[in-house]
CSV table of C-alpha atoms and ligand atoms in Angstrom, one decimal:
chain,number,residue,atom,x,y,z
A,730,MET,CA,14.9,-11.8,16.6
A,731,GLU,CA,14.1,-9.6,19.6
A,732,PHE,CA,10.7,-8.0,19.8
A,733,LEU,CA,10.7,-4.6,21.6
A,734,GLN,CA,7.3,-3.4,22.6
A,735,PRO,CA,7.4,0.1,24.2
A,736,ALA,CA,4.2,1.4,25.8
A,737,THR,CA,5.0,5.1,25.5
A,738,TRP,CA,6.7,7.3,23.0
A,739,ARG,CA,9.5,8.0,25.4
A,740,GLU,CA,10.2,4.3,25.8
A,741,ALA,CA,10.1,3.9,22.0
A,742,LEU,CA,12.7,6.7,21.5
A,743,GLU,CA,14.9,5.2,24.2
A,744,ALA,CA,14.6,1.7,22.6
A,745,LYS,CA,15.6,3.2,19.2
A,746,SER,CA,18.5,5.0,20.9
A,747,ALA,CA,19.7,1.8,22.5
A,748,HIS,CA,19.2,-0.3,19.4
A,749,HIS,CA,19.8,1.7,16.2
A,750,GLU,CA,19.4,-1.3,14.1
A,751,ALA,CA,15.8,-2.0,15.4
A,752,VAL,CA,13.3,-1.9,12.6
A,753,PRO,CA,10.1,0.0,13.5
A,754,ILE,CA,6.8,-1.6,12.7
A,755,PHE,CA,3.3,-0.2,12.8
A,756,GLY,CA,0.8,-1.7,10.4
A,757,GLY,CA,3.5,-4.1,9.1
A,758,THR,CA,2.0,-4.0,5.6
A,759,ASP,CA,5.4,-3.3,4.2
A,760,VAL,CA,7.7,-4.7,6.9
A,761,MET,CA,6.0,-8.1,7.0
A,762,VAL,CA,6.0,-8.5,3.2
A,763,GLU,CA,9.8,-7.9,3.3
A,764,MET,CA,10.2,-10.5,6.1
A,765,ASN,CA,8.0,-13.0,4.4
A,766,PHE,CA,10.1,-12.8,1.3
A,767,ASP,CA,13.3,-13.0,3.4
A,768,ARG,CA,14.5,-9.6,2.2
A,769,ARG,CA,14.9,-8.5,5.7
A,770,ARG,CA,15.8,-10.4,8.9
A,771,PRO,CA,16.3,-7.7,11.6
A,772,GLY,CA,17.9,-8.5,14.9
A,773,TYR,CA,15.3,-6.3,16.6
A,774,VAL,CA,11.8,-5.3,15.7
A,775,LEU,CA,10.4,-2.2,17.4
A,776,ASP,CA,6.6,-2.5,17.6
A,777,LEU,CA,5.0,0.9,17.9
A,778,THR,CA,1.4,-0.3,18.0
A,779,ARG,CA,1.1,0.1,21.8
A,780,VAL,CA,2.3,3.7,21.7
A,781,PRO,CA,-0.8,5.9,22.1
A,782,GLU,CA,0.9,9.2,21.4
A,783,ILE,CA,1.4,8.6,17.7
A,784,GLN,CA,-2.1,7.3,17.1
A,785,VAL,CA,-3.8,10.7,17.4
A,786,TRP,CA,-4.2,13.8,15.2
A,787,GLU,CA,-4.8,17.3,16.3
A,788,ARG,CA,-5.4,20.8,14.9
A,789,GLU,CA,-2.8,23.5,15.6
A,790,ASN,CA,-3.2,27.0,14.1
A,791,GLY,CA,-4.9,26.0,10.8
A,792,LYS,CA,-2.6,23.0,10.4
A,793,PHE,CA,-3.0,19.3,11.3
A,794,ARG,CA,-0.5,17.3,13.3
A,795,VAL,CA,-1.1,13.7,12.3
A,796,GLY,CA,0.7,11.0,14.3
A,797,ALA,CA,2.7,8.4,12.4
A,798,GLY,CA,0.3,5.7,13.7
A,799,VAL,CA,-2.9,7.1,12.3
A,800,THR,CA,-4.3,4.6,9.8
A,801,TYR,CA,-5.7,5.3,6.4
A,802,THR,CA,-9.1,4.3,7.6
A,803,ARG,CA,-9.0,7.0,10.2
A,804,ILE,CA,-7.8,9.6,7.7
A,805,ILE,CA,-10.8,8.7,5.5
A,806,THR,CA,-13.3,8.8,8.3
A,807,ASP,CA,-12.0,11.7,10.4
A,808,LEU,CA,-10.3,14.1,7.9
A,809,LYS,CA,-12.1,13.7,4.6
A,810,ASN,CA,-13.2,17.3,4.6
A,811,GLU,CA,-10.1,18.9,6.1
A,812,LEU,CA,-7.6,16.9,4.0
A,813,PRO,CA,-9.5,15.8,0.9
A,814,ALA,CA,-6.6,14.8,-1.3
A,815,LEU,CA,-5.0,12.7,1.4
A,816,ALA,CA,-8.4,11.1,2.1
A,817,MET,CA,-8.8,10.4,-1.7
A,818,ALA,CA,-5.4,8.9,-1.9
A,819,SER,CA,-6.0,6.8,1.3
A,820,ARG,CA,-9.2,5.4,-0.3
A,821,THR,CA,-7.0,4.0,-3.2
A,822,VAL,CA,-4.6,2.1,-0.8
A,823,GLY,CA,-4.9,-1.7,-0.9
A,824,SER,CA,-8.1,-3.1,0.6
A,825,PRO,CA,-10.1,-2.4,3.7
A,826,GLN,CA,-7.8,-4.7,5.7
A,827,ILE,CA,-4.6,-2.8,4.5
A,828,ARG,CA,-6.3,0.6,5.2
A,829,ASN,CA,-7.2,-0.6,8.7
A,830,ARG,CA,-3.5,-1.4,9.5
A,831,GLY,CA,-1.5,0.8,7.2
A,832,THR,CA,-0.4,4.3,8.0
A,833,VAL,CA,0.9,7.4,6.4
A,834,GLY,CA,3.8,7.1,8.8
A,835,GLY,CA,4.7,3.7,7.3
A,836,ASN,CA,4.3,5.1,3.8
A,837,LEU,CA,6.8,7.8,4.7
A,838,GLY,CA,9.1,5.2,6.3
A,839,THR,CA,9.1,3.2,3.1
A,840,SER,CA,9.5,6.3,0.9
A,841,SER,CA,8.5,4.5,-2.3
A,842,PRO,CA,7.9,6.9,-5.3
A,843,ALA,CA,4.6,5.0,-5.7
A,844,GLY,CA,3.5,5.6,-2.1
A,845,ASP,CA,-0.1,7.0,-2.5
A,846,ALA,CA,0.0,9.2,0.6
A,847,LEU,CA,3.0,11.2,-0.6
A,848,PRO,CA,1.7,13.3,-3.5
A,849,PRO,CA,-1.0,15.0,-1.4
A,850,LEU,CA,1.7,15.8,1.3
A,851,TYR,CA,3.9,17.3,-1.4
A,852,ALA,CA,1.1,19.3,-3.0
A,853,SER,CA,0.2,20.9,0.4
A,854,ASP,CA,3.8,21.5,1.5
A,855,ALA,CA,3.6,19.1,4.5
A,856,GLU,CA,6.5,18.7,6.9
A,857,VAL,CA,7.6,15.4,8.5
A,858,GLU,CA,8.5,15.4,12.2
A,859,LEU,CA,11.4,13.2,13.2
A,860,ALA,CA,12.2,12.5,16.8
A,861,SER,CA,15.0,11.1,18.9
A,862,VAL,CA,15.7,11.2,22.6
A,863,GLU,CA,17.5,14.5,21.7
A,864,GLY,CA,14.3,16.2,20.4
A,865,ILE,CA,12.2,16.8,17.3
A,866,ARG,CA,13.2,18.2,13.9
A,867,ARG,CA,10.9,19.1,11.1
A,868,VAL,CA,11.8,18.4,7.5
A,869,PRO,CA,9.8,19.5,4.4
A,870,VAL,CA,8.4,16.3,2.8
A,871,GLY,CA,10.3,17.0,-0.4
A,872,GLU,CA,13.6,17.0,1.5
A,873,PHE,CA,12.6,14.0,3.6
A,874,VAL,CA,12.4,11.6,0.6
A,875,THR,CA,15.8,11.5,-1.1
A,876,GLY,CA,15.5,8.6,-3.6
A,877,PRO,CA,13.6,5.4,-4.2
A,878,LYS,CA,13.0,4.0,-0.7
A,879,ARG,CA,15.6,6.4,0.7
A,880,ASN,CA,15.1,9.2,3.2
A,881,VAL,CA,16.9,11.4,5.7
A,882,LEU,CA,15.7,9.5,8.8
A,883,ARG,CA,18.7,9.0,11.1
A,884,ARG,CA,19.5,5.7,12.7
A,885,GLU,CA,18.4,6.9,16.2
A,886,GLU,CA,15.2,8.6,14.9
A,887,LEU,CA,11.6,7.6,14.6
A,888,ILE,CA,8.9,9.4,12.5
A,889,TRP,CA,6.7,11.2,15.0
A,890,GLY,CA,4.1,12.4,12.5
A,891,PHE,CA,3.5,15.0,9.9
A,892,ILE,CA,2.2,18.6,9.8
A,893,ILE,CA,-0.1,19.5,6.9
A,894,PRO,CA,-2.1,22.7,6.4
A,895,GLU,CA,-5.9,22.3,6.4
A,896,ALA,CA,-7.2,22.5,2.8
A,897,GLU,CA,-8.1,26.0,1.9
A,898,GLY,CA,-9.5,25.1,-1.5
A,899,PRO,CA,-10.4,22.1,-3.6
A,900,GLN,CA,-7.9,19.2,-3.9
A,901,GLN,CA,-7.7,16.1,-6.0
A,902,TYR,CA,-5.8,12.9,-6.3
A,903,ALA,CA,-5.9,10.4,-9.2
A,904,LYS,CA,-4.1,7.1,-9.7
A,905,ILE,CA,-3.7,4.7,-12.6
A,906,GLY,CA,-3.4,1.0,-11.8
A,907,THR,CA,-4.0,-2.2,-13.6
A,908,ARG,CA,-7.4,-2.5,-11.8
A,909,ASN,CA,-9.4,-0.5,-9.4
A,910,ALA,CA,-8.2,-1.9,-6.1
A,911,MET,CA,-5.2,-3.6,-4.5
A,912,VAL,CA,-2.7,-2.1,-6.9
A,913,ILE,CA,0.5,-0.2,-6.7
A,914,ALA,CA,0.2,3.0,-8.8
A,915,VAL,CA,1.5,2.9,-12.3
A,916,CYS,CA,1.5,6.6,-11.9
A,917,SER,CA,-0.5,9.2,-9.9
A,918,PHE,CA,-1.1,12.9,-9.5
A,919,GLY,CA,-2.0,15.1,-6.6
A,920,LEU,CA,-3.2,18.7,-6.8
A,921,ALA,CA,-4.2,21.3,-4.3
A,922,LEU,CA,-5.6,24.8,-5.0
A,923,HIS,CA,-4.5,27.4,-2.5
A,924,PRO,CA,-6.9,30.3,-3.3
A,925,ALA,CA,-5.8,32.7,-0.5
A,926,ARG,CA,-2.2,32.5,-1.7
A,927,ARG,CA,-3.2,32.3,-5.4
A,928,LYS,CA,-1.0,29.1,-5.6
A,929,VAL,CA,-1.5,25.7,-7.2
A,930,GLY,CA,0.4,22.8,-5.6
A,931,THR,CA,1.1,19.6,-7.5
A,932,CYS,CA,2.9,16.3,-7.2
A,933,ILE,CA,3.6,13.5,-9.6
A,934,GLY,CA,3.7,10.0,-8.1
A,935,SER,CA,5.4,6.8,-9.4
A,936,ALA,CA,7.0,8.5,-12.5
A,937,ALA,CA,10.4,9.6,-11.1
A,938,PRO,CA,12.8,8.2,-8.5
A,939,THR,CA,10.9,10.2,-5.8
A,940,PRO,CA,7.5,12.0,-5.9
A,941,VAL,CA,8.1,15.3,-7.7
A,942,ARG,CA,6.5,18.7,-7.8
A,943,ALA,CA,5.8,19.9,-11.4
A,944,LYS,CA,7.1,23.4,-10.6
A,945,GLU,CA,7.1,24.8,-14.1
A,946,ALA,CA,3.5,23.7,-14.6
A,947,GLU,CA,2.5,25.2,-11.3
A,948,GLU,CA,4.1,28.6,-12.3
A,949,PHE,CA,2.4,28.4,-15.7
A,950,ILE,CA,-1.1,27.8,-14.4
A,951,GLU,CA,-0.7,30.4,-11.6
A,952,GLY,CA,0.2,32.9,-14.4
A,953,VAL,CA,-2.8,31.9,-16.4
A,954,LEU,CA,-5.1,32.3,-13.4
A,955,ALA,CA,-3.6,35.7,-12.4
A,956,GLU,CA,-3.6,37.2,-16.0
A,957,GLY,CA,-7.2,36.2,-16.6
A,958,ASP,CA,-8.3,37.4,-13.1
A,959,LEU,CA,-9.8,33.9,-12.8
A,960,TRP,CA,-9.4,33.5,-9.0
A,961,GLU,CA,-11.6,36.6,-8.5
A,962,THR,CA,-14.1,36.0,-11.4
A,963,ARG,CA,-14.1,32.1,-11.1
A,964,GLY,CA,-14.1,32.0,-14.8
A,965,ALA,CA,-13.2,28.9,-16.9
A,966,ILE,CA,-9.7,27.8,-17.6
A,967,SER,CA,-9.3,27.5,-21.4
A,968,GLU,CA,-8.9,24.1,-23.0
A,969,ALA,CA,-5.5,25.3,-24.4
A,970,ALA,CA,-4.3,26.2,-21.0
A,971,LEU,CA,-5.4,22.9,-19.5
A,972,ARG,CA,-3.6,21.1,-22.3
A,973,ARG,CA,-0.5,23.1,-21.9
A,974,PHE,CA,-0.6,22.4,-18.1
A,975,GLY,CA,-0.7,18.7,-18.8
A,976,GLU,CA,2.2,18.9,-21.3
A,977,MET,CA,4.3,20.8,-18.7
A,978,VAL,CA,3.6,18.2,-16.1
A,979,GLU,CA,4.7,15.5,-18.6
A,980,MET,CA,8.0,17.4,-18.9
A,981,SER,CA,8.6,17.2,-15.1
A,982,ALA,CA,8.2,13.4,-15.0
A,983,ARG,CA,11.3,11.2,-15.1
A,984,PRO,CA,9.7,7.8,-15.5
A,985,ILE,CA,11.3,4.4,-16.1
A,986,SER,CA,9.9,1.4,-17.9
A,987,ASP,CA,9.1,-1.6,-15.6
A,988,VAL,CA,6.6,-4.5,-15.3
A,989,ARG,CA,3.9,-2.0,-14.5
A,990,GLY,CA,4.2,0.3,-17.5
A,991,THR,CA,6.6,1.9,-20.0
A,992,ALA,CA,8.2,5.2,-19.5
A,993,GLU,CA,6.3,6.6,-22.5
A,994,TYR,CA,2.9,5.4,-21.1
A,995,ARG,CA,3.7,6.9,-17.7
A,996,ARG,CA,4.7,10.3,-19.1
A,997,ARG,CA,1.6,10.5,-21.2
A,998,ALA,CA,-0.7,9.3,-18.4
A,999,VAL,CA,0.6,11.8,-15.8
A,1000,GLY,CA,-0.2,14.6,-18.3
A,1001,VAL,CA,-3.8,13.3,-18.6
A,1002,LEU,CA,-4.2,12.9,-14.9
A,1003,ALA,CA,-2.9,16.5,-14.4
A,1004,ARG,CA,-5.3,18.0,-16.9
A,1005,ARG,CA,-8.2,16.1,-15.4
A,1006,THR,CA,-7.5,16.8,-11.7
A,1007,LEU,CA,-7.0,20.5,-12.5
A,1008,SER,CA,-10.3,20.7,-14.4
A,1009,TRP,CA,-12.1,18.8,-11.6
A,1010,ALA,CA,-10.6,21.0,-8.8
A,1011,TRP,CA,-11.3,24.2,-10.8
A,1012,ALA,CA,-14.9,23.2,-11.4
A,1013,GLU,CA,-15.3,22.7,-7.6
A,1014,TYR,CA,-13.7,26.2,-7.1
A,1015,ARG,CA,-16.1,27.8,-9.6
A,1016,ASP,CA,-19.1,26.2,-7.8
A,1017,GLY,CA,-17.8,27.6,-4.5
A,1018,ARG,CA,-17.4,24.1,-3.1
B,548,FAD,C1,-1.7,-6.1,-0.2
B,548,FAD,C2,-1.0,-4.7,-0.1
B,548,FAD,C3,-1.5,-3.6,-0.8
B,548,FAD,C4,-0.9,-2.4,-0.7
B,548,FAD,N1,-1.4,-1.4,-1.5
B,548,FAD,C5,-0.8,-0.1,-1.4
B,548,FAD,C6,-1.3,1.0,-2.2
B,548,FAD,O1,-2.3,0.8,-2.9
B,548,FAD,N2,-0.7,2.1,-2.1
B,548,FAD,C7,0.4,2.3,-1.2
B,548,FAD,O2,0.9,3.4,-1.2
B,548,FAD,N3,0.9,1.3,-0.5
B,548,FAD,C8,0.3,0.1,-0.6
B,548,FAD,N4,0.8,-1.0,0.2
B,548,FAD,C9,2.0,-0.7,1.0
B,548,FAD,C10,1.7,-0.4,2.5
B,548,FAD,O3,0.4,-0.7,2.8
B,548,FAD,C11,1.9,1.2,2.7
B,548,FAD,O4,3.2,1.6,2.3
B,548,FAD,C12,1.6,1.6,4.2
B,548,FAD,O5,1.5,2.9,4.2
B,548,FAD,C13,2.6,1.1,5.1
B,548,FAD,O6,2.2,1.4,6.4
B,548,FAD,P1,2.4,0.5,7.7
B,548,FAD,O7,2.0,1.2,8.9
B,548,FAD,O8,1.9,-0.9,7.4
B,548,FAD,O9,4.0,0.4,7.7
B,548,FAD,P2,5.1,-0.7,8.2
B,548,FAD,O10,5.0,-1.9,7.3
B,548,FAD,O11,4.8,-1.0,9.6
B,548,FAD,O12,6.4,0.1,8.0
B,548,FAD,C14,6.8,0.6,6.7
B,548,FAD,C15,8.2,1.2,6.8
B,548,FAD,O13,8.1,2.4,7.6
B,548,FAD,C16,8.9,2.2,8.8
B,548,FAD,N5,8.2,2.8,9.9
B,548,FAD,C17,6.9,2.6,10.3
B,548,FAD,N6,6.6,3.4,11.3
B,548,FAD,C18,7.7,4.2,11.5
B,548,FAD,C19,7.9,5.2,12.5
B,548,FAD,N7,7.0,5.7,13.3
B,548,FAD,N8,9.2,5.8,12.5
B,548,FAD,C20,10.1,5.3,11.6
B,548,FAD,N9,9.9,4.4,10.7
B,548,FAD,C21,8.7,3.8,10.7
B,548,FAD,C22,9.2,0.7,8.9
B,548,FAD,O14,10.4,0.4,9.6
B,548,FAD,C23,9.2,0.3,7.5
B,548,FAD,O15,10.5,0.6,6.9
B,548,FAD,C24,0.2,-2.2,0.1
B,548,FAD,C25,0.7,-3.3,0.9
B,548,FAD,C26,0.1,-4.5,0.7
B,548,FAD,C27,0.6,-5.7,1.6
């Protein structure tokens, strides 16, 4: 196995261009598990940890550009107010050691439907930046992930980072696991209120082949908020509407049964998470937080 260790982003792209088969590694919290279990024996490993350009985030016109090598710990410490759902999701990942090594870039690279960073990215319409020696292309996150552990990354490309709008309203993320830490999600749900646009963004995690937006539920609750003038008055959402929102989210899930839970459990649970996260986020909005 050859170990490639570029010191700059340009060198990393050139290495990937010369060795398409090279497996990029940053935190290694997915890659090393695969190697330890002998599921992967790549000829080349492309270590990105010495590339400074992908370990920074910056603000650009109300949006954040977060490099693929920014760890969960840094998202929690640096961006908890600006990207609250992503910070909440990051807090649920693994343990402190995993959060110190693991990155959203790696979560995107793995493209698991259970990846905790993905629902907040979907709910806020994030875009993924993919780079090669030829240049950079931006892909909406919902188009980036194409199936369980599949994505549109080309052989010669690396993930440069992602672009996500700064939160303009309350956001939530909730996850069900068999215990409170060190668990892969049985199911999860991300939600973002966008008051200026009068929109509600959602995403179901770990209950379909990819993370999925609950589009019908979004349209339903946007209609409820508009008809009741609730964005302006900051009035309460009725129990019936919250319940219906949860039911519509359930209808968007396409769960399977596996060792972590049955399809029936997952479908029901995402409905409950959806109802709860909406009521928490709306309570924050009503309080002006
Ligand atoms: C004990 C343990 C607990 C965990 N708990 C959770 C959890 O609660 N929630 C969760 O979502 N995940 C969890 N994970 C999985 C893992 O930590 C996350 O998926 C993490 O985000 C991976 O990031 P990384 O930087 O370590 O990625 P790596 O392991 O370095 O890479 C992951 C994948 O992305 C690719 N990749 C990495 N960087 C790039 C790049 N710049 N360009 C192109 N491809 C790239 C790699 O080739 C690989 O395919 C856990 C893992 C362990 C070992």
